[in-house]
PDB file of C-alpha atoms in Angstrom:
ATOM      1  CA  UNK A 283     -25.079  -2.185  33.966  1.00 38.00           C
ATOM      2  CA  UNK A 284     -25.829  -0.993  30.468  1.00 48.00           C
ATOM      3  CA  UNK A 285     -21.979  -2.566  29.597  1.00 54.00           C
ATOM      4  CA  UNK A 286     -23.523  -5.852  30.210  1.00 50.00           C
ATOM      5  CA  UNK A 287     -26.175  -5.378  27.406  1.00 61.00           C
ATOM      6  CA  UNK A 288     -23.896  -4.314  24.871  1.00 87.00           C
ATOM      7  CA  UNK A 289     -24.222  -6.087  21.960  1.00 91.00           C
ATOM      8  CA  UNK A 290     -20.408  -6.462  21.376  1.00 93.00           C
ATOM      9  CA  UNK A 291     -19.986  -8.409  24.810  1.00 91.00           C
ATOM     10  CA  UNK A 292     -23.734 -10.324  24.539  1.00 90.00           C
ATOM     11  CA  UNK A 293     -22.217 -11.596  20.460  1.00 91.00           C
ATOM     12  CA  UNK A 294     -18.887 -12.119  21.987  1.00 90.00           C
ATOM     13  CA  UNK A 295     -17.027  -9.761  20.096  1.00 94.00           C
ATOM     14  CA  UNK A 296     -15.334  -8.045  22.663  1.00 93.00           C
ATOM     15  CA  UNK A 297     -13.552 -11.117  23.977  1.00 92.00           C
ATOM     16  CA  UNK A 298     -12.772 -12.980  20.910  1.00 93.00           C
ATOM     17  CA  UNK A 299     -11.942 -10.764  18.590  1.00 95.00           C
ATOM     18  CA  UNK A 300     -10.899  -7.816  20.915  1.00 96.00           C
ATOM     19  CA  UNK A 301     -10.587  -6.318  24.206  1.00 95.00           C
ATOM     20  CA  UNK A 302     -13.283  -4.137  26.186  1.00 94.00           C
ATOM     21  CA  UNK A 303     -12.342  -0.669  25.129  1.00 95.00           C
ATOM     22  CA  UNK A 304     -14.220   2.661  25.271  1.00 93.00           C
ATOM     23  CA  UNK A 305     -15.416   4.507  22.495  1.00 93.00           C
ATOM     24  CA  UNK A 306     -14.419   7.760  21.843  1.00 92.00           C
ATOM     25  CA  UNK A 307     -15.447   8.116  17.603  1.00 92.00           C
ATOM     26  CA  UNK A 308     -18.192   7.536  16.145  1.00 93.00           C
ATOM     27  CA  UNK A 309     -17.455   5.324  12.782  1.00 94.00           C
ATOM     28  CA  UNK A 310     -21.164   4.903  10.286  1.00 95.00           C
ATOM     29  CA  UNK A 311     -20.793   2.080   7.852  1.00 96.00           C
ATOM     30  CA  UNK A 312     -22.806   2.026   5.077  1.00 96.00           C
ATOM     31  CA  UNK A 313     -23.531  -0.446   2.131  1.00 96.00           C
ATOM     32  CA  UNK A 314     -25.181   0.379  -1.177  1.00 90.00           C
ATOM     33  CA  UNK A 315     -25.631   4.238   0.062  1.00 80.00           C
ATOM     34  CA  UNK A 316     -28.336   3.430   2.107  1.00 89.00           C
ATOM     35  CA  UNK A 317     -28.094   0.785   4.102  1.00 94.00           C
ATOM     36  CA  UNK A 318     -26.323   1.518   7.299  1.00 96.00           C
ATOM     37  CA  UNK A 319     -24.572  -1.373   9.635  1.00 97.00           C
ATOM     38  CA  UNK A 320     -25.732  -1.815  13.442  1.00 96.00           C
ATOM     39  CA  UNK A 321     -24.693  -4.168  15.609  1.00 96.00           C
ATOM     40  CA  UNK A 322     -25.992  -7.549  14.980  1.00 94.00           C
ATOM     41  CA  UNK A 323     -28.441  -6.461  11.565  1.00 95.00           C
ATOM     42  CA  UNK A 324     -28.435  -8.918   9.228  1.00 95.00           C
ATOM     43  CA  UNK A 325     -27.868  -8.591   5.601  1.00 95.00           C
ATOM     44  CA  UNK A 326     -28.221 -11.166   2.980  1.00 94.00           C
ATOM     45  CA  UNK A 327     -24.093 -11.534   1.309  1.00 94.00           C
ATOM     46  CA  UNK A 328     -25.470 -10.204  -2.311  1.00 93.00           C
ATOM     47  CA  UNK A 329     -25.957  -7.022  -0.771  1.00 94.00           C
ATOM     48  CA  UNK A 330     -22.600  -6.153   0.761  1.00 96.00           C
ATOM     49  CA  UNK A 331     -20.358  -7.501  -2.629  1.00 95.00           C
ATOM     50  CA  UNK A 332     -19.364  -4.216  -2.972  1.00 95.00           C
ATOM     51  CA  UNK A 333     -16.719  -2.090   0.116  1.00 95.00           C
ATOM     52  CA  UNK A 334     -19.045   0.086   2.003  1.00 96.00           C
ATOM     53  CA  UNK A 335     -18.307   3.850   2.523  1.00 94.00           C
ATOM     54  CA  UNK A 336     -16.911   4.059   5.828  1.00 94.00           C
ATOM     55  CA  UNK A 337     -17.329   7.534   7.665  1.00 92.00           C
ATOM     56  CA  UNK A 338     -15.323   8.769  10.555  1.00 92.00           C
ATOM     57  CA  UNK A 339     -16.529  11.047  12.858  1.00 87.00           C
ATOM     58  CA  UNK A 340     -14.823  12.757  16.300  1.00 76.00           C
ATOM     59  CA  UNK A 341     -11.072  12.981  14.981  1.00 69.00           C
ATOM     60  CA  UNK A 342      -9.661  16.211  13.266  1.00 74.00           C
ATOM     61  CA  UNK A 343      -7.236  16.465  10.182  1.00 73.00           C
ATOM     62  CA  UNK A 344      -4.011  16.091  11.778  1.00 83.00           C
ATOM     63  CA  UNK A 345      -5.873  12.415  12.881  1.00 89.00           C
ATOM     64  CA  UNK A 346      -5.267   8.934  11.056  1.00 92.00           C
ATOM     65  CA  UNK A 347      -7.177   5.879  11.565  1.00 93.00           C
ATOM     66  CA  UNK A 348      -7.075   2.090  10.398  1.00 95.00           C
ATOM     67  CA  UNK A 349      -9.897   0.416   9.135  1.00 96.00           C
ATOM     68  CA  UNK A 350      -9.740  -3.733  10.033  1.00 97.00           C
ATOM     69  CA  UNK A 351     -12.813  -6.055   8.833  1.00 98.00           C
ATOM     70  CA  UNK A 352     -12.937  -9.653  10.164  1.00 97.00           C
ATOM     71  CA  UNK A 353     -14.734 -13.071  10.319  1.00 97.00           C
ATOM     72  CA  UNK A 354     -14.190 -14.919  13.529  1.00 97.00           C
ATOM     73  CA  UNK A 355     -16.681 -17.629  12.391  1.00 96.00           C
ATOM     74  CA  UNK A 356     -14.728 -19.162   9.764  1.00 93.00           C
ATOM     75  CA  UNK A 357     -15.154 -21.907   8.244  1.00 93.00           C
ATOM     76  CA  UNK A 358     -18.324 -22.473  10.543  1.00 93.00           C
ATOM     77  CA  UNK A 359     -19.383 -20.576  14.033  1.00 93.00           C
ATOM     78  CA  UNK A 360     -19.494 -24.034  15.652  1.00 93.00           C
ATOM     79  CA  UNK A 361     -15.831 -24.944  14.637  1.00 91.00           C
ATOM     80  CA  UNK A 362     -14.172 -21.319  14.035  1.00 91.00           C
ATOM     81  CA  UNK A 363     -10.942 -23.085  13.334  1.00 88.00           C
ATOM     82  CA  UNK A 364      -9.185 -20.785  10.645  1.00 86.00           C
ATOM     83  CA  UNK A 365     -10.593 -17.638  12.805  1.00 89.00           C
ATOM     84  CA  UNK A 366     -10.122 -15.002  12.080  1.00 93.00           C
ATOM     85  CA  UNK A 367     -10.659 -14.606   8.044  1.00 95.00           C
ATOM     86  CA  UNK A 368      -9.618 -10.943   7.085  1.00 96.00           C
ATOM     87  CA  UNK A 369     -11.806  -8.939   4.760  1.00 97.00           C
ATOM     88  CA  UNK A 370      -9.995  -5.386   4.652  1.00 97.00           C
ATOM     89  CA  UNK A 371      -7.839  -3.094   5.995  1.00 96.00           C
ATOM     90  CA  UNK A 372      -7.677   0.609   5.098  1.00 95.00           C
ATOM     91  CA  UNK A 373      -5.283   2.510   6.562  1.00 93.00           C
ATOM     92  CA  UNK A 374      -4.428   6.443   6.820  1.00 91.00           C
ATOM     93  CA  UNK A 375      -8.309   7.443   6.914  1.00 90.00           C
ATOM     94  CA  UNK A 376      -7.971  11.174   8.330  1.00 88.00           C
ATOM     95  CA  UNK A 377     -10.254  12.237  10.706  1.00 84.00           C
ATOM     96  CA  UNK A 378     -14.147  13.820  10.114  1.00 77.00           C
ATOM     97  CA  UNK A 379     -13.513  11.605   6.259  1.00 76.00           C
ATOM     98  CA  UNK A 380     -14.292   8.638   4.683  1.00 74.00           C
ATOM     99  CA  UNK A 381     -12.455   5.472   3.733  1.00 77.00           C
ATOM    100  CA  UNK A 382     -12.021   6.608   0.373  1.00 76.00           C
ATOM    101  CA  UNK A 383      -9.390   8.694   1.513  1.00 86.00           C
ATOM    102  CA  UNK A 384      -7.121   5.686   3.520  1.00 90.00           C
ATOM    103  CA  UNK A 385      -5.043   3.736   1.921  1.00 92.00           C
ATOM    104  CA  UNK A 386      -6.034   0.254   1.423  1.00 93.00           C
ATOM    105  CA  UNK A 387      -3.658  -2.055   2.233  1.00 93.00           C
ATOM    106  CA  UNK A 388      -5.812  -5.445   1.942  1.00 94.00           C
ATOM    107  CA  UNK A 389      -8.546  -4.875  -0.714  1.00 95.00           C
ATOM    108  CA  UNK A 390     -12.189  -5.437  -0.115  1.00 97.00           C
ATOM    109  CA  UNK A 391     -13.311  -9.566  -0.050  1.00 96.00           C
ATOM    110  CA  UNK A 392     -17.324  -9.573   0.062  1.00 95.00           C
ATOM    111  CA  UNK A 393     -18.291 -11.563   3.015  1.00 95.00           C
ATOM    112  CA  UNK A 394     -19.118 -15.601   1.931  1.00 92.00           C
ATOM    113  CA  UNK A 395     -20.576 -17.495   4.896  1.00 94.00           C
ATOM    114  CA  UNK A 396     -21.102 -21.187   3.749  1.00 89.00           C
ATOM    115  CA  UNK A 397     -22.072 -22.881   6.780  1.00 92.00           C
ATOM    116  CA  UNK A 398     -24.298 -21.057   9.579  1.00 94.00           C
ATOM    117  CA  UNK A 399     -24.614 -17.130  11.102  1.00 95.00           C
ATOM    118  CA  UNK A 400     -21.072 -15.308  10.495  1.00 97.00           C
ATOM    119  CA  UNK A 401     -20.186 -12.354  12.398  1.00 97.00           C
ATOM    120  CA  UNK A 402     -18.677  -9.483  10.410  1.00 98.00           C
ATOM    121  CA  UNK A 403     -16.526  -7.159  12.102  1.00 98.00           C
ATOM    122  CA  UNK A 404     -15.267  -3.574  11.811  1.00 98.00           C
ATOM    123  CA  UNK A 405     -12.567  -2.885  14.214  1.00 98.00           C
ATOM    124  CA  UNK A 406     -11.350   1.132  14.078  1.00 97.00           C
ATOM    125  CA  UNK A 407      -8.278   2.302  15.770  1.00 96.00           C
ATOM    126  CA  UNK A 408      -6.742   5.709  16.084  1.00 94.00           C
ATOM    127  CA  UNK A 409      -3.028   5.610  14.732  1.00 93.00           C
ATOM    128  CA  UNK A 410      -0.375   7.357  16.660  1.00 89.00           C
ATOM    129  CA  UNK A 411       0.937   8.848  13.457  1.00 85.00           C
ATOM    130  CA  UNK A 412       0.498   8.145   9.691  1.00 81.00           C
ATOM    131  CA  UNK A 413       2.206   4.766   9.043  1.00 79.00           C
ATOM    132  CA  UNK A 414       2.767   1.199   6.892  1.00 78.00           C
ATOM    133  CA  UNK A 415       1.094  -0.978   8.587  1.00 82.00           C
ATOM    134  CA  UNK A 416       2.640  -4.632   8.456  1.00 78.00           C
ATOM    135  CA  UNK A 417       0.762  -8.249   7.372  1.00 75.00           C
ATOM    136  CA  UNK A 418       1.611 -11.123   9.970  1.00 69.00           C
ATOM    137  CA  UNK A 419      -0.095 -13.502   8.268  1.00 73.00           C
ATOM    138  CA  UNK A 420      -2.421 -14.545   5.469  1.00 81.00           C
ATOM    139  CA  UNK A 421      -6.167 -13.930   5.178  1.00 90.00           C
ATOM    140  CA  UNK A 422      -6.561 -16.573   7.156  1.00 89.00           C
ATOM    141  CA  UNK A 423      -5.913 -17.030  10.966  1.00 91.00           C
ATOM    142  CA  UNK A 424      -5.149 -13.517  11.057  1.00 94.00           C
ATOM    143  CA  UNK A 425      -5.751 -11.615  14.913  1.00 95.00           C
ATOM    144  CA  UNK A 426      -6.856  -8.262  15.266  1.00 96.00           C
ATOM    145  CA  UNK A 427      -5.477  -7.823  18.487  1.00 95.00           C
ATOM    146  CA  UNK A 428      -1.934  -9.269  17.372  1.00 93.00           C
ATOM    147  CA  UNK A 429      -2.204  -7.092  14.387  1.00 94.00           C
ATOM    148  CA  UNK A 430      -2.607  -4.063  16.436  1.00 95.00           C
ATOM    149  CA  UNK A 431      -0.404  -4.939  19.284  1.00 94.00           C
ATOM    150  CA  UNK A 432       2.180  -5.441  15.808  1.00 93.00           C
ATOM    151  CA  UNK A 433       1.604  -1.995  14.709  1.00 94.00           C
ATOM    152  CA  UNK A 434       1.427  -0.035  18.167  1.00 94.00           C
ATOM    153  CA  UNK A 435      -2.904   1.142  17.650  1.00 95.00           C
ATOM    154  CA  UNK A 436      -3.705   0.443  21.112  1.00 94.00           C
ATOM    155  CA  UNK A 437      -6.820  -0.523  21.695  1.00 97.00           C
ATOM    156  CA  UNK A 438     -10.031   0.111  19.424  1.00 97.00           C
ATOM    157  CA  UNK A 439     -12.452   3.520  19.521  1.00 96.00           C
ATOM    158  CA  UNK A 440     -15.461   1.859  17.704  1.00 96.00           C
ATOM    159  CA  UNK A 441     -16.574  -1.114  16.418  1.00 97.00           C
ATOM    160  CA  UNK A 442     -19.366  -2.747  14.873  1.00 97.00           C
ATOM    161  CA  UNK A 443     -20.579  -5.766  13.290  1.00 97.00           C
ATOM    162  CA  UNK A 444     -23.581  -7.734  11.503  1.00 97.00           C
ATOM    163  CA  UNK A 445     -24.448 -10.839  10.811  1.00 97.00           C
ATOM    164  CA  UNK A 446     -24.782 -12.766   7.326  1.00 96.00           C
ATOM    165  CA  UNK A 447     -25.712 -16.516   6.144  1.00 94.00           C
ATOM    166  CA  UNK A 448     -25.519 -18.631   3.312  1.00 90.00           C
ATOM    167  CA  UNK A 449     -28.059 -17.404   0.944  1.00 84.00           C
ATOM    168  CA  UNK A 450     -30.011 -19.449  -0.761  1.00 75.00           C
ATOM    169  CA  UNK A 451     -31.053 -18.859  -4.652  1.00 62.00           C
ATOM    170  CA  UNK A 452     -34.864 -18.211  -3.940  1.00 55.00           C
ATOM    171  CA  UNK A 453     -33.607 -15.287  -1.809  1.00 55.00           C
ATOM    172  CA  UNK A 454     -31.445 -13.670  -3.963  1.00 52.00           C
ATOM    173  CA  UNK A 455     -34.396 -13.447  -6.296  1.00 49.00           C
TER     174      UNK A 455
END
């Protein structure tokens, strides 16, 4: 029963973006040093300009992850049509460490919703071995599930998102 409430399956994440999966890491994502993500918090786009220390927990050394960061709501939730919109990928990340230490393969784009709510997604999957990675497409219309199917992850071991909007001048103030 408590599957049902998750908020991955309630925001549709697991289902567009990727498959049910079960985690086994524990991933803490965390903007600005002090402002963790959970699932479905919302933060305002002027405070996540800057990549966000991403920490790894439940792996050893001889452990690699990937790091993937998405928008399925682009250009607007009610017509996703160039879904998804890639933000970052970070590869390499050894286990108990931070992002830091991956390699970053697609460098950090601050999330820019223009039109409604936008879903932000971090996607982490435990590599097989340390590897290249390989692009199938462009920022846009890129799929997380294609792009791990590509590179042989598997399915995910944690993921989490939150939600931004279009802010407006008084609120950057």
């Amino acid at each position: 029963m408590a599957r049902l409430l998750d908020p991955l399956i309630v925001e549709r994440v697991i289902g567009e973006v990727i498959d049910s999966f079960n985690p086994s890491v524990k991933m803490t994502i965390t903007y600005n040093s002090n402002k963790q993500v959970f699932n479905g918090h919302e933060f305002f786009p002027s405070a996540v300009v800057s990549k966000p220390r991403v920490e790894v927990q439940g792996g050893d050394l001889r452990s690699f992850f990937t790091l993937v960061m998405t928008d399925p709501d682009v250009p607007a939730p009610s017509d996703p049509c160039l879904r998804e919109h890639l933000h970052w990928i970070v590869t390499d990340i050894p286990g108990t460490t931070d992002s830091s230490f991956g390699r970053e393969v697609v460098s950090y784009e601050s999330p820019r919703p223009y039109i409604g709510i936008h879903r932000f997604i971090f996607v982490l999957f435990k590599q097989k071995r340390r590897q290249t990675v390989e692009m199938l497409c462009s920022r846009d219309h890129f799929n997380t599930r294609q792009f791990a199917e590509h590179n042989d992850l598997g399915l995910p071991v944690a993921a989490v998102y939150f939600n931004a909007q279009r802010e407006t001048a008084a609120r950057r103030r």
